[in-house]
Every structure is written in C-alpha cells, then in structure tokens.
Short mmCIF file of N, CA and C in Angstrom, two decimals:
data_model
loop_
_atom_site.label_atom_id
_atom_site.label_comp_id
_atom_site.label_asym_id
_atom_site.label_seq_id
_atom_site.Cartn_x
_atom_site.Cartn_y
_atom_site.Cartn_z
N MET A 1 -22.70 5.55 -19.72
CA MET A 1 -22.20 6.76 -19.08
C MET A 1 -22.40 6.69 -17.57
N ALA A 2 -23.47 5.99 -17.13
CA ALA A 2 -23.75 5.90 -15.70
C ALA A 2 -22.63 5.17 -14.96
N TRP A 3 -22.09 4.13 -15.58
CA TRP A 3 -20.99 3.40 -14.93
C TRP A 3 -19.75 4.27 -14.85
N PHE A 4 -19.52 5.08 -15.86
CA PHE A 4 -18.40 6.03 -15.83
C PHE A 4 -18.56 6.97 -14.63
N TYR A 5 -19.77 7.52 -14.48
CA TYR A 5 -20.04 8.41 -13.34
C TYR A 5 -19.81 7.67 -12.01
N LEU A 6 -20.28 6.43 -11.96
CA LEU A 6 -20.19 5.68 -10.71
C LEU A 6 -18.73 5.36 -10.35
N ILE A 7 -17.95 4.96 -11.32
CA ILE A 7 -16.54 4.65 -11.05
C ILE A 7 -15.80 5.90 -10.58
N PHE A 8 -16.03 7.02 -11.24
CA PHE A 8 -15.35 8.25 -10.83
C PHE A 8 -15.88 8.76 -9.48
N ALA A 9 -17.15 8.49 -9.20
CA ALA A 9 -17.68 8.84 -7.87
C ALA A 9 -16.92 8.07 -6.79
N GLY A 10 -16.66 6.80 -7.05
CA GLY A 10 -15.89 5.99 -6.10
C GLY A 10 -14.46 6.48 -5.96
N LEU A 11 -13.86 6.86 -7.08
CA LEU A 11 -12.47 7.35 -7.03
C LEU A 11 -12.39 8.69 -6.27
N PHE A 12 -13.39 9.55 -6.47
CA PHE A 12 -13.41 10.80 -5.71
C PHE A 12 -13.67 10.54 -4.23
N GLU A 13 -14.39 9.47 -3.92
CA GLU A 13 -14.58 9.10 -2.52
C GLU A 13 -13.23 8.75 -1.88
N VAL A 14 -12.41 8.01 -2.62
CA VAL A 14 -11.07 7.68 -2.12
C VAL A 14 -10.27 8.95 -1.90
N SER A 15 -10.37 9.87 -2.85
CA SER A 15 -9.67 11.15 -2.71
C SER A 15 -10.18 11.91 -1.48
N GLY A 16 -11.48 11.83 -1.23
CA GLY A 16 -12.04 12.48 -0.04
C GLY A 16 -11.50 11.88 1.24
N VAL A 17 -11.34 10.56 1.24
CA VAL A 17 -10.78 9.90 2.43
C VAL A 17 -9.32 10.32 2.63
N ILE A 18 -8.59 10.47 1.53
CA ILE A 18 -7.21 10.96 1.63
C ILE A 18 -7.22 12.36 2.23
N GLY A 19 -8.14 13.21 1.76
CA GLY A 19 -8.27 14.56 2.31
C GLY A 19 -8.62 14.53 3.79
N MET A 20 -9.49 13.61 4.17
CA MET A 20 -9.86 13.48 5.58
C MET A 20 -8.64 13.10 6.42
N ASN A 21 -7.83 12.19 5.90
CA ASN A 21 -6.61 11.80 6.61
C ASN A 21 -5.64 12.97 6.73
N LYS A 22 -5.56 13.79 5.69
CA LYS A 22 -4.68 14.96 5.73
C LYS A 22 -5.18 15.97 6.75
N VAL A 23 -6.49 16.15 6.84
CA VAL A 23 -7.06 17.07 7.83
C VAL A 23 -6.74 16.59 9.24
N VAL A 24 -6.83 15.28 9.45
CA VAL A 24 -6.53 14.72 10.78
C VAL A 24 -5.05 14.93 11.12
N GLN A 25 -4.18 14.75 10.13
CA GLN A 25 -2.74 14.89 10.38
C GLN A 25 -2.32 16.34 10.54
N LYS A 26 -2.83 17.21 9.66
CA LYS A 26 -2.43 18.61 9.68
C LYS A 26 -3.55 19.45 9.08
N ARG A 27 -4.18 20.23 9.91
CA ARG A 27 -5.28 21.06 9.41
C ARG A 27 -4.72 22.20 8.56
N SER A 28 -5.12 22.20 7.30
CA SER A 28 -4.71 23.27 6.41
C SER A 28 -5.83 23.51 5.41
N ILE A 29 -5.78 24.64 4.76
CA ILE A 29 -6.82 24.96 3.77
C ILE A 29 -6.77 23.95 2.62
N GLY A 30 -5.57 23.56 2.22
CA GLY A 30 -5.43 22.59 1.14
C GLY A 30 -6.06 21.25 1.49
N ALA A 31 -5.87 20.81 2.73
CA ALA A 31 -6.44 19.53 3.15
C ALA A 31 -7.96 19.61 3.18
N PHE A 32 -8.48 20.72 3.68
CA PHE A 32 -9.94 20.88 3.69
C PHE A 32 -10.49 20.99 2.27
N ALA A 33 -9.74 21.63 1.37
CA ALA A 33 -10.17 21.75 -0.02
C ALA A 33 -10.26 20.38 -0.68
N ILE A 34 -9.26 19.53 -0.42
CA ILE A 34 -9.29 18.16 -0.96
C ILE A 34 -10.48 17.40 -0.39
N LEU A 35 -10.68 17.52 0.92
CA LEU A 35 -11.77 16.80 1.58
C LEU A 35 -13.13 17.20 1.02
N PHE A 36 -13.45 18.49 1.06
CA PHE A 36 -14.78 18.92 0.63
C PHE A 36 -14.96 18.86 -0.89
N GLY A 37 -13.92 19.23 -1.63
CA GLY A 37 -14.01 19.17 -3.09
C GLY A 37 -14.22 17.75 -3.60
N SER A 38 -13.47 16.83 -3.01
CA SER A 38 -13.58 15.43 -3.45
C SER A 38 -14.94 14.84 -3.12
N PHE A 39 -15.41 15.09 -1.90
CA PHE A 39 -16.72 14.52 -1.54
C PHE A 39 -17.85 15.21 -2.33
N ALA A 40 -17.71 16.49 -2.63
CA ALA A 40 -18.73 17.16 -3.46
C ALA A 40 -18.78 16.52 -4.85
N CYS A 41 -17.61 16.30 -5.44
CA CYS A 41 -17.57 15.64 -6.76
C CYS A 41 -18.12 14.21 -6.66
N SER A 42 -17.75 13.51 -5.60
CA SER A 42 -18.19 12.13 -5.43
C SER A 42 -19.71 12.04 -5.34
N PHE A 43 -20.31 12.87 -4.49
CA PHE A 43 -21.77 12.80 -4.33
C PHE A 43 -22.49 13.27 -5.60
N THR A 44 -21.93 14.25 -6.28
CA THR A 44 -22.55 14.72 -7.52
C THR A 44 -22.55 13.62 -8.58
N LEU A 45 -21.40 12.97 -8.75
CA LEU A 45 -21.31 11.89 -9.73
C LEU A 45 -22.17 10.69 -9.34
N LEU A 46 -22.24 10.40 -8.03
CA LEU A 46 -23.11 9.31 -7.58
C LEU A 46 -24.57 9.63 -7.91
N ALA A 47 -24.98 10.85 -7.71
CA ALA A 47 -26.35 11.25 -8.03
C ALA A 47 -26.63 11.12 -9.52
N LEU A 48 -25.65 11.50 -10.35
CA LEU A 48 -25.81 11.35 -11.80
C LEU A 48 -25.93 9.88 -12.19
N ALA A 49 -25.13 9.03 -11.57
CA ALA A 49 -25.19 7.59 -11.87
C ALA A 49 -26.54 7.01 -11.47
N MET A 50 -27.07 7.49 -10.36
CA MET A 50 -28.33 6.94 -9.85
C MET A 50 -29.54 7.36 -10.68
N LYS A 51 -29.35 8.24 -11.65
CA LYS A 51 -30.46 8.59 -12.55
C LYS A 51 -30.84 7.40 -13.43
N THR A 52 -29.86 6.54 -13.74
CA THR A 52 -30.16 5.39 -14.60
C THR A 52 -29.90 4.05 -13.92
N LEU A 53 -28.99 4.00 -12.94
CA LEU A 53 -28.70 2.74 -12.24
C LEU A 53 -29.54 2.66 -10.97
N PRO A 54 -29.90 1.45 -10.55
CA PRO A 54 -30.65 1.29 -9.31
C PRO A 54 -29.86 1.79 -8.10
N MET A 55 -30.58 2.30 -7.12
CA MET A 55 -29.95 2.88 -5.93
C MET A 55 -29.08 1.86 -5.19
N GLY A 56 -29.61 0.67 -4.95
CA GLY A 56 -28.86 -0.34 -4.20
C GLY A 56 -27.56 -0.72 -4.89
N LEU A 57 -27.64 -0.92 -6.19
CA LEU A 57 -26.45 -1.26 -6.98
C LEU A 57 -25.44 -0.11 -6.93
N SER A 58 -25.92 1.10 -7.17
CA SER A 58 -25.03 2.27 -7.18
C SER A 58 -24.31 2.43 -5.85
N TYR A 59 -25.07 2.32 -4.78
CA TYR A 59 -24.47 2.53 -3.46
C TYR A 59 -23.47 1.42 -3.14
N ALA A 60 -23.81 0.17 -3.47
CA ALA A 60 -22.90 -0.94 -3.20
C ALA A 60 -21.58 -0.79 -3.96
N VAL A 61 -21.67 -0.42 -5.22
CA VAL A 61 -20.45 -0.27 -6.03
C VAL A 61 -19.65 0.94 -5.54
N TRP A 62 -20.34 2.03 -5.24
CA TRP A 62 -19.66 3.25 -4.76
C TRP A 62 -18.90 2.99 -3.47
N THR A 63 -19.56 2.35 -2.51
CA THR A 63 -18.88 2.06 -1.25
C THR A 63 -17.79 1.00 -1.45
N GLY A 64 -18.01 0.06 -2.37
CA GLY A 64 -16.98 -0.94 -2.63
C GLY A 64 -15.71 -0.32 -3.19
N ILE A 65 -15.88 0.57 -4.17
CA ILE A 65 -14.71 1.25 -4.73
C ILE A 65 -14.02 2.07 -3.65
N GLY A 66 -14.80 2.76 -2.84
CA GLY A 66 -14.23 3.58 -1.76
C GLY A 66 -13.50 2.73 -0.73
N THR A 67 -14.09 1.60 -0.38
CA THR A 67 -13.47 0.73 0.62
C THR A 67 -12.16 0.14 0.11
N VAL A 68 -12.22 -0.41 -1.08
CA VAL A 68 -11.01 -1.01 -1.66
C VAL A 68 -9.94 0.07 -1.90
N GLY A 69 -10.35 1.18 -2.48
CA GLY A 69 -9.39 2.25 -2.76
C GLY A 69 -8.78 2.82 -1.49
N GLY A 70 -9.61 3.07 -0.49
CA GLY A 70 -9.09 3.61 0.77
C GLY A 70 -8.13 2.64 1.44
N THR A 71 -8.45 1.37 1.38
CA THR A 71 -7.56 0.37 1.99
C THR A 71 -6.24 0.27 1.24
N LEU A 72 -6.31 0.28 -0.10
CA LEU A 72 -5.08 0.21 -0.89
C LEU A 72 -4.20 1.44 -0.68
N VAL A 73 -4.82 2.62 -0.63
CA VAL A 73 -4.05 3.84 -0.37
C VAL A 73 -3.39 3.75 1.01
N GLY A 74 -4.13 3.24 1.99
CA GLY A 74 -3.56 3.08 3.33
C GLY A 74 -2.37 2.13 3.33
N MET A 75 -2.49 1.04 2.61
CA MET A 75 -1.40 0.07 2.54
C MET A 75 -0.18 0.64 1.82
N ILE A 76 -0.43 1.33 0.72
CA ILE A 76 0.67 1.80 -0.13
C ILE A 76 1.34 3.06 0.42
N PHE A 77 0.53 4.02 0.84
CA PHE A 77 1.10 5.32 1.20
C PHE A 77 1.21 5.58 2.70
N TYR A 78 0.45 4.86 3.51
CA TYR A 78 0.46 5.14 4.96
C TYR A 78 0.94 3.95 5.77
N LYS A 79 1.58 3.00 5.11
CA LYS A 79 2.22 1.86 5.79
C LYS A 79 1.26 1.07 6.68
N GLU A 80 0.01 0.95 6.26
CA GLU A 80 -0.93 0.14 7.02
C GLU A 80 -0.65 -1.34 6.75
N SER A 81 -1.21 -2.19 7.57
CA SER A 81 -0.96 -3.63 7.48
C SER A 81 -1.27 -4.19 6.10
N LYS A 82 -0.38 -5.07 5.62
CA LYS A 82 -0.59 -5.76 4.35
C LYS A 82 -0.80 -7.25 4.62
N ASN A 83 -1.45 -7.53 5.70
CA ASN A 83 -1.74 -8.91 6.08
C ASN A 83 -2.51 -9.61 4.96
N TRP A 84 -2.16 -10.87 4.71
CA TRP A 84 -2.78 -11.60 3.60
C TRP A 84 -4.29 -11.74 3.79
N LYS A 85 -4.75 -11.82 5.04
CA LYS A 85 -6.19 -11.93 5.27
C LYS A 85 -6.90 -10.64 4.84
N ARG A 86 -6.27 -9.53 5.11
CA ARG A 86 -6.83 -8.24 4.71
C ARG A 86 -6.95 -8.17 3.18
N ILE A 87 -5.89 -8.59 2.51
CA ILE A 87 -5.88 -8.57 1.05
C ILE A 87 -6.93 -9.54 0.50
N LEU A 88 -7.08 -10.69 1.14
CA LEU A 88 -8.08 -11.67 0.71
C LEU A 88 -9.49 -11.08 0.78
N PHE A 89 -9.81 -10.44 1.90
CA PHE A 89 -11.16 -9.89 2.04
C PHE A 89 -11.38 -8.68 1.14
N ILE A 90 -10.34 -7.91 0.87
CA ILE A 90 -10.46 -6.82 -0.09
C ILE A 90 -10.74 -7.39 -1.48
N SER A 91 -10.11 -8.51 -1.80
CA SER A 91 -10.36 -9.13 -3.11
C SER A 91 -11.81 -9.62 -3.19
N PHE A 92 -12.40 -10.06 -2.07
CA PHE A 92 -13.80 -10.45 -2.08
C PHE A 92 -14.70 -9.26 -2.44
N ILE A 93 -14.35 -8.09 -1.92
CA ILE A 93 -15.14 -6.89 -2.25
C ILE A 93 -15.03 -6.59 -3.74
N LEU A 94 -13.80 -6.70 -4.26
CA LEU A 94 -13.60 -6.45 -5.70
C LEU A 94 -14.41 -7.44 -6.54
N ILE A 95 -14.39 -8.70 -6.15
CA ILE A 95 -15.15 -9.72 -6.88
C ILE A 95 -16.65 -9.40 -6.82
N ALA A 96 -17.12 -8.96 -5.68
CA ALA A 96 -18.54 -8.61 -5.53
C ALA A 96 -18.92 -7.43 -6.42
N VAL A 97 -18.05 -6.43 -6.50
CA VAL A 97 -18.33 -5.27 -7.35
C VAL A 97 -18.38 -5.69 -8.81
N VAL A 98 -17.44 -6.51 -9.23
CA VAL A 98 -17.44 -6.99 -10.62
C VAL A 98 -18.70 -7.83 -10.86
N GLY A 99 -19.06 -8.66 -9.89
CA GLY A 99 -20.27 -9.46 -10.02
C GLY A 99 -21.52 -8.61 -10.16
N LEU A 100 -21.60 -7.53 -9.40
CA LEU A 100 -22.74 -6.62 -9.53
C LEU A 100 -22.80 -6.01 -10.92
N LYS A 101 -21.63 -5.66 -11.45
CA LYS A 101 -21.59 -5.09 -12.80
C LYS A 101 -22.08 -6.12 -13.82
N LEU A 102 -21.66 -7.37 -13.65
CA LEU A 102 -22.03 -8.42 -14.60
C LEU A 102 -23.52 -8.76 -14.54
N THR A 103 -24.12 -8.58 -13.39
CA THR A 103 -25.55 -8.91 -13.27
C THR A 103 -26.44 -7.74 -13.64
N GLN A 104 -25.86 -6.59 -13.84
CA GLN A 104 -26.65 -5.39 -14.14
C GLN A 104 -27.19 -5.45 -15.54
#
C-alpha cells in the first residue's frame, strides 16, 4: 500500500506543477485550487508512504516521478524541447526509480 501512496503522491506532484504553471499563465481561483489541492494531496500521500518506506527512498522516488512527469507534461502539452539528450536523461531518472523499487 505504501508504494501505491508514493506513486499517487508523485502524480499529484505533477498535477501541482501543472497548477503552478496555470497560476503563472493566468491567475484564477481554479488554477490556485489545482495548485494547493494537488500539493496537499501529494504531501499527505507522501507522509502516508513514509510510515513504512524509508525517508530517503520515498523522497527520491517522489521527486523522480515529479521530475519525469513534469518534464513529460511540458513536452506534450506546453511544446517544450524534445531534444534526444533530454529524453535520455529523463530515462535515466526512470531507470533509477525502478532500481530503487527493485532494491527495496
């Protein structure tokens, strides 16, 4: 169950970053609701995951999911660079997260 919490914490972090981008583009109540609601869910789920998973592992996986997810959302929805080097290094983060799961 802890890994479920951790994965969803990372996904809510990505949602929070999307909300942050919306706030920067256009300040609205909806954008602020996405920003604060997503980060509240993310931190709550991260705290639940950390009850059974080690702190270092939890934080590394949480930030990895957030980094990869935020970058992919930027590439897909905000026309950010899809340079092959960027994709290569994002894949390294994914490999590291999977490796952490396998060593847990």
